[in-house]
XYZ file of C-alpha atoms in Angstrom:
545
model
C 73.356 87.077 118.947
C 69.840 86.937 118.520
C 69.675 90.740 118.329
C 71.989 90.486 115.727
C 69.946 87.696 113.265
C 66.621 89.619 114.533
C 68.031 93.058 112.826
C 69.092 91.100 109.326
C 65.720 89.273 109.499
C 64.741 93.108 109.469
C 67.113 94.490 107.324
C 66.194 91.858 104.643
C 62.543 92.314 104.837
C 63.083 95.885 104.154
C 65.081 95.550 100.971
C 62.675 92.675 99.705
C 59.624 95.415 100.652
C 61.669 97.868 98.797
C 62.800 95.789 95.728
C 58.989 94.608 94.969
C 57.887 97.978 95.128
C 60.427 99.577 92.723
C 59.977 95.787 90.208
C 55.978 96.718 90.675
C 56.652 100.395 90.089
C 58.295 99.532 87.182
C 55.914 97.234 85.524
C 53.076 99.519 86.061
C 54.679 102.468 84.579
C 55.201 100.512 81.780
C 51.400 99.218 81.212
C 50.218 102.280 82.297
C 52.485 104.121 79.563
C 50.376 105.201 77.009
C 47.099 105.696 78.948
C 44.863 108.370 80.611
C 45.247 107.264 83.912
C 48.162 109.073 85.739
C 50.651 106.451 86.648
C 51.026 108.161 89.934
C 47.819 107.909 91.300
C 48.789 104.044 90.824
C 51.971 104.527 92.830
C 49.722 105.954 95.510
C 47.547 103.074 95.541
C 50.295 100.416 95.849
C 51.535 101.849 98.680
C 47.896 101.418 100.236
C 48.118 97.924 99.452
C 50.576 97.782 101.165
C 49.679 99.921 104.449
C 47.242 99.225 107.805
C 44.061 99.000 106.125
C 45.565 96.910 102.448
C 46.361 93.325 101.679
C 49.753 93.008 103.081
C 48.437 95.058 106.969
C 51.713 97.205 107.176
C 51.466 99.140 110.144
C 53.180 102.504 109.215
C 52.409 106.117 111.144
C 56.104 107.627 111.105
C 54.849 111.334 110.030
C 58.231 112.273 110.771
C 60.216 109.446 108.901
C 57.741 110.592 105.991
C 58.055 114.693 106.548
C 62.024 113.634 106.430
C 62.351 110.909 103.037
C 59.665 113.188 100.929
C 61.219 116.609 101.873
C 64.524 115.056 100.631
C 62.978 113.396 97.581
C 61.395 116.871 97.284
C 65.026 118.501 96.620
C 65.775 116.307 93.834
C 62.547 116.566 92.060
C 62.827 120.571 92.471
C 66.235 120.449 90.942
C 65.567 118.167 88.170
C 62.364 120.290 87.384
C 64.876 123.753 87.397
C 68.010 122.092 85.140
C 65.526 120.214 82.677
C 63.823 123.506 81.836
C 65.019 124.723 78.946
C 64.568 128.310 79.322
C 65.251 128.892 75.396
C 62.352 126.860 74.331
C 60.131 128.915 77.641
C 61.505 132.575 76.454
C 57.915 133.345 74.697
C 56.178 132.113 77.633
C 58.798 133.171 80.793
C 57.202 136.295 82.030
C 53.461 134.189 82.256
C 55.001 131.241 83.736
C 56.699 133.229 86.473
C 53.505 135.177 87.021
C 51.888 131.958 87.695
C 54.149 130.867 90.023
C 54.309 133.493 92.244
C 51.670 135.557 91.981
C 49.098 132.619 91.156
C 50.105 130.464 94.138
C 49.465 133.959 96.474
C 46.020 134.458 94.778
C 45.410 130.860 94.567
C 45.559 130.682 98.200
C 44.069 133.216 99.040
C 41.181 132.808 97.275
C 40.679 129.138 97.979
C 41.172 130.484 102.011
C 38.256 132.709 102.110
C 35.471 129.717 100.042
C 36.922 127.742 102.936
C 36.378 130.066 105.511
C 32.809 131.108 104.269
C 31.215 127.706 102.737
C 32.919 125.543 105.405
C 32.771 127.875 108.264
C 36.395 127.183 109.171
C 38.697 129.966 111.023
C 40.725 132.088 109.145
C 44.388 130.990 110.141
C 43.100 127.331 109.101
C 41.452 128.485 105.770
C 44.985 130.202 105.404
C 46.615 126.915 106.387
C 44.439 124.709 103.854
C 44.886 127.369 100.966
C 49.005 127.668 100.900
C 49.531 123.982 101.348
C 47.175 123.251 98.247
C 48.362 126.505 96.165
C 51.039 124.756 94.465
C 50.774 122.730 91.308
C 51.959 119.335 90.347
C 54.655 118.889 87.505
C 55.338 115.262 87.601
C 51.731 114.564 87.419
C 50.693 117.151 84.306
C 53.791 115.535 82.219
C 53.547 112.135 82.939
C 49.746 112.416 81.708
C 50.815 114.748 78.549
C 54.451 112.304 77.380
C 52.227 108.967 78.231
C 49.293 110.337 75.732
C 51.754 111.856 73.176
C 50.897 115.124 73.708
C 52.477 118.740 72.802
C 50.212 121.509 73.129
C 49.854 124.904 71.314
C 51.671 128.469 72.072
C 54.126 126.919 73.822
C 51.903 125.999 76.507
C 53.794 123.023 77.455
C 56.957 125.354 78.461
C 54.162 127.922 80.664
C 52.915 124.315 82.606
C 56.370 122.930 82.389
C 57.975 126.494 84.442
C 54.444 127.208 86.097
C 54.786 123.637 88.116
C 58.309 123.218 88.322
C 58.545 126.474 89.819
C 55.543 127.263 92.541
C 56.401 124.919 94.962
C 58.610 127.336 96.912
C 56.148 130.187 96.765
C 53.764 127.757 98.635
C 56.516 126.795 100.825
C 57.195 130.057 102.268
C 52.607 130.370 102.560
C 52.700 127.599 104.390
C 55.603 128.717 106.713
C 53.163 131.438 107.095
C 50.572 129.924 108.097
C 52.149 127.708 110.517
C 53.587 131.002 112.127
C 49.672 132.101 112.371
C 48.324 128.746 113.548
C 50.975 128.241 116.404
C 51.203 131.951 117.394
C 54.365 132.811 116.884
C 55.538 136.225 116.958
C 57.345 136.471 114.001
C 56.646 139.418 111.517
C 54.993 137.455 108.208
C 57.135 140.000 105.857
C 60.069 139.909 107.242
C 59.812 135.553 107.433
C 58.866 135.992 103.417
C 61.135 137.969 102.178
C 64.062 136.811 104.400
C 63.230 133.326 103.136
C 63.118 134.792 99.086
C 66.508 136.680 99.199
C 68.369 133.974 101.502
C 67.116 131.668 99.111
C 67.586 132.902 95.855
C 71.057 134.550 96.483
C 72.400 130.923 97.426
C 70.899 129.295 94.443
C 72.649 131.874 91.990
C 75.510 131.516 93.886
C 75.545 128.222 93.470
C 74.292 127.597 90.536
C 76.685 130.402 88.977
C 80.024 129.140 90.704
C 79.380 125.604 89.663
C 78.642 126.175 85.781
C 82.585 128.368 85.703
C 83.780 125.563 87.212
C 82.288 122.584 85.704
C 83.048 124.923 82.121
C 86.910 125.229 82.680
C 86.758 121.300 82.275
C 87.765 121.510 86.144
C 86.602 117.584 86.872
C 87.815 114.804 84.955
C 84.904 112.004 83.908
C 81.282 112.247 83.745
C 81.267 110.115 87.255
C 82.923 113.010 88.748
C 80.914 115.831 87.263
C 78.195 113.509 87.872
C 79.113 112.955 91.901
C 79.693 116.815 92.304
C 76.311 117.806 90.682
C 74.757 115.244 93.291
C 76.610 117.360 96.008
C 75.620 120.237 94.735
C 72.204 119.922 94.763
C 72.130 119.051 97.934
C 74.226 121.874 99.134
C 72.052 124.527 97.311
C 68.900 123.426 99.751
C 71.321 122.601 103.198
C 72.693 126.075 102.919
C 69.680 128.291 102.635
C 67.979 126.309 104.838
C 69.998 126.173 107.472
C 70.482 130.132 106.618
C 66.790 130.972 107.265
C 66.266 131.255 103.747
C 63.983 129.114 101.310
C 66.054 125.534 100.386
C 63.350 124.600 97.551
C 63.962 128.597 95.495
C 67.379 127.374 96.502
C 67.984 124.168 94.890
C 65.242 125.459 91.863
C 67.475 128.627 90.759
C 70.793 126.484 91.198
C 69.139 123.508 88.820
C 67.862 126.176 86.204
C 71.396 128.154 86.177
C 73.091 124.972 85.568
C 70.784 123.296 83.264
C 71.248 126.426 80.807
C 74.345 126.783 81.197
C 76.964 124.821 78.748
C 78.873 122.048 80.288
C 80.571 119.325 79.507
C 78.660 115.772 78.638
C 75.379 117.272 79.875
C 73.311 114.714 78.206
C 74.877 111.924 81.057
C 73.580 114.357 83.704
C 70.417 114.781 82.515
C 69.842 110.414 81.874
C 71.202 110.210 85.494
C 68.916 112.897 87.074
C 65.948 111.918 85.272
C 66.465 108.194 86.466
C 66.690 109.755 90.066
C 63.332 111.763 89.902
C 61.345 109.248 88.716
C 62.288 106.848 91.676
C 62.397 110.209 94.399
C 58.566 110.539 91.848
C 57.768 106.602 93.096
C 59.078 107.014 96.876
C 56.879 109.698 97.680
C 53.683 108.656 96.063
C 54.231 105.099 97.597
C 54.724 106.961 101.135
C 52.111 108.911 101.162
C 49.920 105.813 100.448
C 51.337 103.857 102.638
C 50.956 106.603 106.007
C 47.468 107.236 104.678
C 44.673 105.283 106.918
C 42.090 104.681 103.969
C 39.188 104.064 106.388
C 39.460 107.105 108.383
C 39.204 109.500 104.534
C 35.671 109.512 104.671
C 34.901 111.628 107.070
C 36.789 114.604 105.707
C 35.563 113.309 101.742
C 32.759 115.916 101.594
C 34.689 119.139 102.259
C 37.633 117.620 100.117
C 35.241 117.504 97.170
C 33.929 120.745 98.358
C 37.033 122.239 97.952
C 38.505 120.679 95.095
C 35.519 122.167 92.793
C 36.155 125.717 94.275
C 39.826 125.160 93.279
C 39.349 123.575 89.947
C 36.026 125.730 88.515
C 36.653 129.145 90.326
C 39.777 129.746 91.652
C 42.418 128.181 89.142
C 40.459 129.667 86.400
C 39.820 133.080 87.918
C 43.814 133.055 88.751
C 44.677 132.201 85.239
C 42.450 134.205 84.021
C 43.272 137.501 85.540
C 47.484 136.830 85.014
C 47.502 135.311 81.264
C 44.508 137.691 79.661
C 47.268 140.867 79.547
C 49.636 138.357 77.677
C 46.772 138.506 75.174
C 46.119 134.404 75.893
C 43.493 132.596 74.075
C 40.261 131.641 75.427
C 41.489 128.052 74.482
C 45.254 128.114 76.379
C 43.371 129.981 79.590
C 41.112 126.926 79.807
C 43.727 124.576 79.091
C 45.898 125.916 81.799
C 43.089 126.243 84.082
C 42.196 122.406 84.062
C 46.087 121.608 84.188
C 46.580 122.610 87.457
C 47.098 119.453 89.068
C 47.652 119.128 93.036
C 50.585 116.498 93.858
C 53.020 115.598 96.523
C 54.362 118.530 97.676
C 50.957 119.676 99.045
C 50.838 116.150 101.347
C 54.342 117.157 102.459
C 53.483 120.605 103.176
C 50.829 118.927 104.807
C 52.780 116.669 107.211
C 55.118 119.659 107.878
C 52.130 121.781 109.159
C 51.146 118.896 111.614
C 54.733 118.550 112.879
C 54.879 122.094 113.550
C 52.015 121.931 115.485
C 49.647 123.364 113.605
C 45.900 121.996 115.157
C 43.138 122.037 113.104
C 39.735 121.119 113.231
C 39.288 118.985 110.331
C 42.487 116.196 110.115
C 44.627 118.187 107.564
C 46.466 115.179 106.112
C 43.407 113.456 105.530
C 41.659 116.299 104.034
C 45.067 117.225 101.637
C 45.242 113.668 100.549
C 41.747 113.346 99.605
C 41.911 116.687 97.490
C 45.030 115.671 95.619
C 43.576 111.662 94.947
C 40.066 113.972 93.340
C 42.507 115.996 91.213
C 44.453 113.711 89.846
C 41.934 110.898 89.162
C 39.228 114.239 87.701
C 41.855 116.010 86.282
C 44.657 114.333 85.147
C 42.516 111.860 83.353
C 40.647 113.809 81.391
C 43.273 116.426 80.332
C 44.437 114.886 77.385
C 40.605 114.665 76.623
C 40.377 118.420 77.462
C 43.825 119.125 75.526
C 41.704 117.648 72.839
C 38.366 119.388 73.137
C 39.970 122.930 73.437
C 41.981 122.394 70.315
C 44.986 122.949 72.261
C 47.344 119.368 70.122
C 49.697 120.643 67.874
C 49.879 118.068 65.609
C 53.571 119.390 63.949
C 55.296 118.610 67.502
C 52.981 115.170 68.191
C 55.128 113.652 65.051
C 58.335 115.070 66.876
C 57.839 113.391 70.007
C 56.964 110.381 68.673
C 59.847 109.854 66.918
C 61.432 110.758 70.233
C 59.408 107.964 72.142
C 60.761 105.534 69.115
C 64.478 106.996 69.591
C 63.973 105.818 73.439
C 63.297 102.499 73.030
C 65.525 101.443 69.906
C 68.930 102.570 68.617
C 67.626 104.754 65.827
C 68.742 108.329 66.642
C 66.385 110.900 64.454
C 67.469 114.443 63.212
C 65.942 116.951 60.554
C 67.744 118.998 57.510
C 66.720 121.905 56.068
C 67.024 122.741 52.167
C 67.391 125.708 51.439
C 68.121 127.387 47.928
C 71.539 127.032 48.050
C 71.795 123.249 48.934
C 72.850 120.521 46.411
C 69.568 118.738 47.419
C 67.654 121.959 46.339
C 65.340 120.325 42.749
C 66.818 116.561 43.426
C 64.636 113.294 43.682
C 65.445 111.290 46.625
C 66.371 108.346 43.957
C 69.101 111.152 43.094
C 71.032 111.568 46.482
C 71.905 108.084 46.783
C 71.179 108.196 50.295
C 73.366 105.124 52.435
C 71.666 101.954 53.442
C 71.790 102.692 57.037
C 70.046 106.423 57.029
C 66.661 106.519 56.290
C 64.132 109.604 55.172
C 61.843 108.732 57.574
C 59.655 111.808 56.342
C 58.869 115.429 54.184
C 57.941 118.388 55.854
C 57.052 121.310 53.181
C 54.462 124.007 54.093
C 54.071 122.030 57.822
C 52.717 119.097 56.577
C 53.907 115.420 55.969
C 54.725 113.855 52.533
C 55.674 110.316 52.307
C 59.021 109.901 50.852
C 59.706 107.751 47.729
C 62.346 107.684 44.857
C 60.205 110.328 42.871
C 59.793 113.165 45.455
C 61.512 115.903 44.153
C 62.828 118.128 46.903
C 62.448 122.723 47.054
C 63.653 125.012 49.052
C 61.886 124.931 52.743
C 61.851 121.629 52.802
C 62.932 119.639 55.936
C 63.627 115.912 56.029
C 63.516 114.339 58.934
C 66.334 111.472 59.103
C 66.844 108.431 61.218
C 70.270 106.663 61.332
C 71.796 104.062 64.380
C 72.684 106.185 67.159
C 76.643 106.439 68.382
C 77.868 105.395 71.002
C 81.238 104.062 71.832
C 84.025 104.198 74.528
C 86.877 104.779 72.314
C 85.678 108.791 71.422
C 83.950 110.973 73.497
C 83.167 115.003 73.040
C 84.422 117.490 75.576
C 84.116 121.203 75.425
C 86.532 124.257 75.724
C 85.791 127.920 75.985
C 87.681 130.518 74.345
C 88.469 132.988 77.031
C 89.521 136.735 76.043
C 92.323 137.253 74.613
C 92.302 133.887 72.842
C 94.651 133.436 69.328
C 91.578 131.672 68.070
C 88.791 134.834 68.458
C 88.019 136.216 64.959
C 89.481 133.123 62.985
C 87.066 131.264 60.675
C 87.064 127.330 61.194
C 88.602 126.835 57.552
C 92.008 128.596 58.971
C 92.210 126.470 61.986
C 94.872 123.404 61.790
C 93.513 120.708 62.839
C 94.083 116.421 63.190
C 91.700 114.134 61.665
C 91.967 113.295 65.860
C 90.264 116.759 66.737
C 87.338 118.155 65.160
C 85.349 121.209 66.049
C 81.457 119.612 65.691
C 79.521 122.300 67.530
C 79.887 125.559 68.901
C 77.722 126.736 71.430
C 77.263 130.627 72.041
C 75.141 131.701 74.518
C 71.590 129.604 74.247
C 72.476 128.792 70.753
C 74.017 125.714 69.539
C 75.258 126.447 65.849
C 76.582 123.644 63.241
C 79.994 125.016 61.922
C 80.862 125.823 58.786
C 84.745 126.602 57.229
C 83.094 130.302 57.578
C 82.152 130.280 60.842
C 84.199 132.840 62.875
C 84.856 132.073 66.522
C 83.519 134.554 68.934
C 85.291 135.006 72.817
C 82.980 133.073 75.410
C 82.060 130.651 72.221
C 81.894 126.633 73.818
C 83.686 124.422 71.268
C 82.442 120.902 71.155
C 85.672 118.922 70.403
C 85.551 114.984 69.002
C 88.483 113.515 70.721
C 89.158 109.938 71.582
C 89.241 109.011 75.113
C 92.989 107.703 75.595
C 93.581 111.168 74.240
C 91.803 112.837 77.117
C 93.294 110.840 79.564
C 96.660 111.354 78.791
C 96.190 115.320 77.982
C-alpha cells in the first residue's frame, strides 16, 4: 500500500512538473512573440532552472531517457518540416535548397573537421565526430526568429532556409552514423552504411508517402479524426520501418511528410493546425530536455573551443559552403550572406550528440558539453541578430511583410483576409469603391497597383492590375463541410465545362485542384481527368452518403 500512494505521489509530481512547464512555455512564447530573442533559447533555459545546478535542484542524467523522448520528438518535427513545405512556392529555389542539404552538410563537416583537427589538435575520427553532429541546421530556430520579427525575405529565400533546414538533418544523421562506426572501430564499409541507409530510407518514405496520399484521395477514411489518427500512424511508421530496415528513419519520415503535404487530400487545413500544435510542444520538450540533462557548471571548461569552433563554422565554413553551392545559381552577394548567417545549430545536433555517447563513442573533450555550448553561442549570436542582418543586407521584402501581417491578424481574430485581381474585363475595372456598394461585413482593407499600397476611400477609382486585398469574418460551422473527389479516367464528367453540370443548391463545385494548382471555377472551366473537385456539402449529407 505504501508503494502504491508512493508511485501517485510520483506520478502527480510529474504531471504538475510537466503542466508548469508547458503553462510557462506558453506564456513565454507569447511575451517573447515579437522579439529578437529566439524563444527557444528560453525553453532551454527553463529547463536549467529546473535541473541539478537551477532553482528547483532536479537531479536528471537519463542520457538514454533523453536519446529516446528527443529522437521521437525528432520524427514529428522532421515530418511536420517535410508536409508544411510547400514545394510550389520552393520550385525557384528546389535545386539550391537540396544542394544545401546534402552536399552542404558533407562539406560543412568536413570542413569544420579538419579547423578542429588543426587549431584544436584533436584526432581525426573525433574532428569527424564533432563536424557531422554540428553539420546540420536548425529550422525551428531560423523561423521562429523570422514569423516572431515579421519577416519575409527576398528571392524566395525563405523557401531555400525553409527546405535547406527542414531537410539536412538526415544527411547529418547518416555522418554521424559514420563517425560513430570510425570512433568505435567497427568494421563496417562507410559506403555501403551511407548509401544502404539513403535508398532504404528514401524508398520507404515514397512508399509511404505515395500509398497514403491514393488512399487518403479516394475519400477512403471517414472524418478528419480518422484521417487525422492515420496520418499520426503514419508518420510513425515511415521512421519504424526504415529504421528497423537498416535504412535512414529521419529521410524516411521527411520524404513521406513532403509527398503528403503536396499532395491533395481531403480537409488538409485540420492536419496541418493539428501537426503544427504537435511540433511546437515535440519544439518545447526537447529544448526543455536538453536544459534540463545539461550540468551548467561543468560548460566552462569546454567554453573556449566551443567559441573556437562556432566562429570557424559561422565566418568560414557556412559561408565558404554557401558560397561555393549558391554562386552557379547566379545568387546575390546579399542572399549568400543572408544564408550564410542563417545557419542556425539546434536540437538535432545535441541529439546526435547523446547518440554518439551511447554508442560509445569516447572523446577527449565531453562532446555533449562541447555541442551544447556551440548551439547556446549560435542561437543567442545568430539568431538574434538575423533579423538585424535580414535588415542590413537588404534582404525584407516589404510586399510579403504586409502579407504576413495580415496573416498574424487572421490568427488571432476571426477576420479571414483574401486578395482580387481586376483585370480589364471585370465590372470593377474604372469604378470608385463608393460605386461597388461593398457589404457592411467585408472590408477593403487595402490597394495594391504597381506593388505599392494605396489607402482605400470612397473616391479611389479602381484599373486594371489592381489587387484589393479583402477581409471578411471567417467560416466556420458544423452544419457544412468541403470534401474532395477525383475524377478518375474514364469519368462522364472529363471535358464538360462547369456551366453543363446539374447541380443542387446542396452541392457546389468551389475549387478544383489540378496538380499544384488550385484554380477558382468558372461556368467555362472544363474538367480535366485526375482534376480534385472541392465539393460544399453539408455534413448530415456526408454522413448518410
Amino acid at each position: 500500500m505504501y508503494h502504491v500512494k508512493e508511485r501517485t505521489v510520483s506520478m502527480t509530481l510529474s504531471l504538475l512538473l510537466t503542466g508548469s512547464v508547458i503553462l510557462l512555455s506558453l506564456l513565454i512564447s507569447k511575451a517573447l512573440r515579437h522579439t529578437p530573442l529566439p524563444s527557444l533559447l528560453l525553453f532551454i533555459a527553463l529547463g536549467m532552472l529546473f535541473g541539478e545546478n537551477g532553482l528547483f535542484h532536479i537531479p536528471f542524467d537519463d542520457y538514454q531517457a533523453v536519446d529516446i523522448i528527443c529522437s521521437s520528438a525528432l520524427v514529428i518535427i522532421m515530418f511536420y518540416g517535410g508536409f508544411g513545405t510547400s514545394l510550389k512556392a520552393a520550385r525557384p529555389v528546389l535545386r539550391a535548397s537540396v544542394l544545401l542539404s546534402t552536399v552542404g552538410v558533407v562539406l560543412s563537416a568536413l570542413g569544420l573537421a579538419a579547423l578542429a583537427h588543426f587549431i584544436l589538435d584533436l584526432g581525426v575520427a573525433e574532428s569527424f565526430l564533432i563536424g557531422a553532429v554540428i553539420s546540420s541546421t536548425d529550422a525551428a530556430s531560423v523561423f521562429s526568429i523570422l514569423r516572431g520579427s515579421r519577416l519575409s525575405l527576398k528571392y524566395h529565400t525563405d523557401s531555400l532556409l525553409e527546405i535547406e533546414s527542414g531537410s539536412n538533418d538526415p544527411m547529418a544523421f547518416m555522418l554521424t552514423a559514420a563517425a560513430i562506426a570510425l570512433m568505435t572501430g567497427s568494421d563496417l564499409s562507410l559506403p555501403l552504411l551511407m548509401g544502404k541507409q539513403m535508398i532504404i530510407g528514401a524508398a520507404a518514405g515514397l512508399c509511404f508517402g505515395f500509398g497514403v496520399a491514393r488512399l487518403l484521395s479516394r475519400n477512403a477514411l471517414d472524418g478528419s479524426e480518422a484521417r487525422t489518427l492515420f496520418l499520426l500512424s503514419v508518420m510513425l511508421l515511415s521512421y519504424a520501418v526504415p529504421t528497423i530496415l537498416g535504412g535512414n528513419g529521419y529521410l524516411g519520415t521527411y520524404l513521406c511528410g513532403i509527398h503528403l503535404g503536396n499532395a491533395p487530400m481531403p480537409q488538409k487545413r485540420n492536419l496541418v493546425h493539428f501537426f503544427d500544435v504537435l511540433t511546437q510542444v515535440a519544439q518545447v520538450m526537447i529544448f526543455f530536455l536538453l536544459g534540463l540533462v545539461v550540468t551548467p557548471v561543468t560548460l566552462p571548461s569546454v567554453f573556449v573551443p566551443a567559441l573556437v569552433l562556432t566562429v570557424c563554422l559561422t565566418f568560414i565554413v557556412r559561408p565558404a559552403v554557401v558560397t561555393l553551392l549558391l554562386r552557379p545559381f547566379g545568387a546575390p552577394l546579399s542572399q549568400i550572406l543572408l544564408t550564410s548567417w542563417a545557419g542556425l545549430r539546434g536540437a538535432a545536433s545535441i541529439v546526435f550528440a547523446i547518440s554518439a555517447i551511447l554508442a560509445g563513442a569516447e572523446t577527449t573533450l565531453n562532446l555533449f558539453n562541447l555541442i551544447f555550448c556551440m548551439v547556446l553561442l549560435s542561437i543567442t549570436f545568430q539568431g538574434t541578430l538575423l533579423p538585424w542582418a535580414a535588415k542590413k543586407f537588404a534582404m525584407i521584402d516589404p510586399a510579403a511583410v504586409v502579407e504576413k501581417t495580415f496573416t498574424d491578424y487572421e490568427e488571432d481574430t476571426d477576420i479571414t483576409f483574401g486578395h482580387v485581381h481586376v483585370d480589364e474585363r471585370s465590372g470593377w475595372n474604372g469604378r470608385t469603391l463608393a460605386e461597388l456598394n461593398v457589404p457592411g461585413d467585408l472590408i477593403v482593407a487595402m490597394i495594391v497597383r504597381d506593388g505599392k499600397g494605396i489607402i482605400p476611400t470612397g473616391a479611389v477609382r479602381l484599373a486594371a492590375g489592381d489587387t484589393l486585398i479583402l477581409g471578411t469574418h471567417g467560416f466556420t460551422s458544423r452544419e457544412w463541410a468541403l470534401e474532395e473527389e477525383r475524377v478518375p479516367a474514364g469519368s462522364r464528367l472529363i471535358g464538360i465545362p462547369l456551366e453543363s453540370l446539374p447541380l443542387s443548391s446542396r452541392q457546389r463545385i468551389l475549387l478544383i485542384r489540378r496538380g499544384l494548382k488550385t484554380l477558382i471555377p468558372t461556368g467555362s472551366s472544363v474538367i480535366k481527368e485526375g482534376d480534385h473537385l472541392v465539393h460544399l456539402k453539408d455534413a448530415e449529407h456526408f454522413k448518410k452518403g
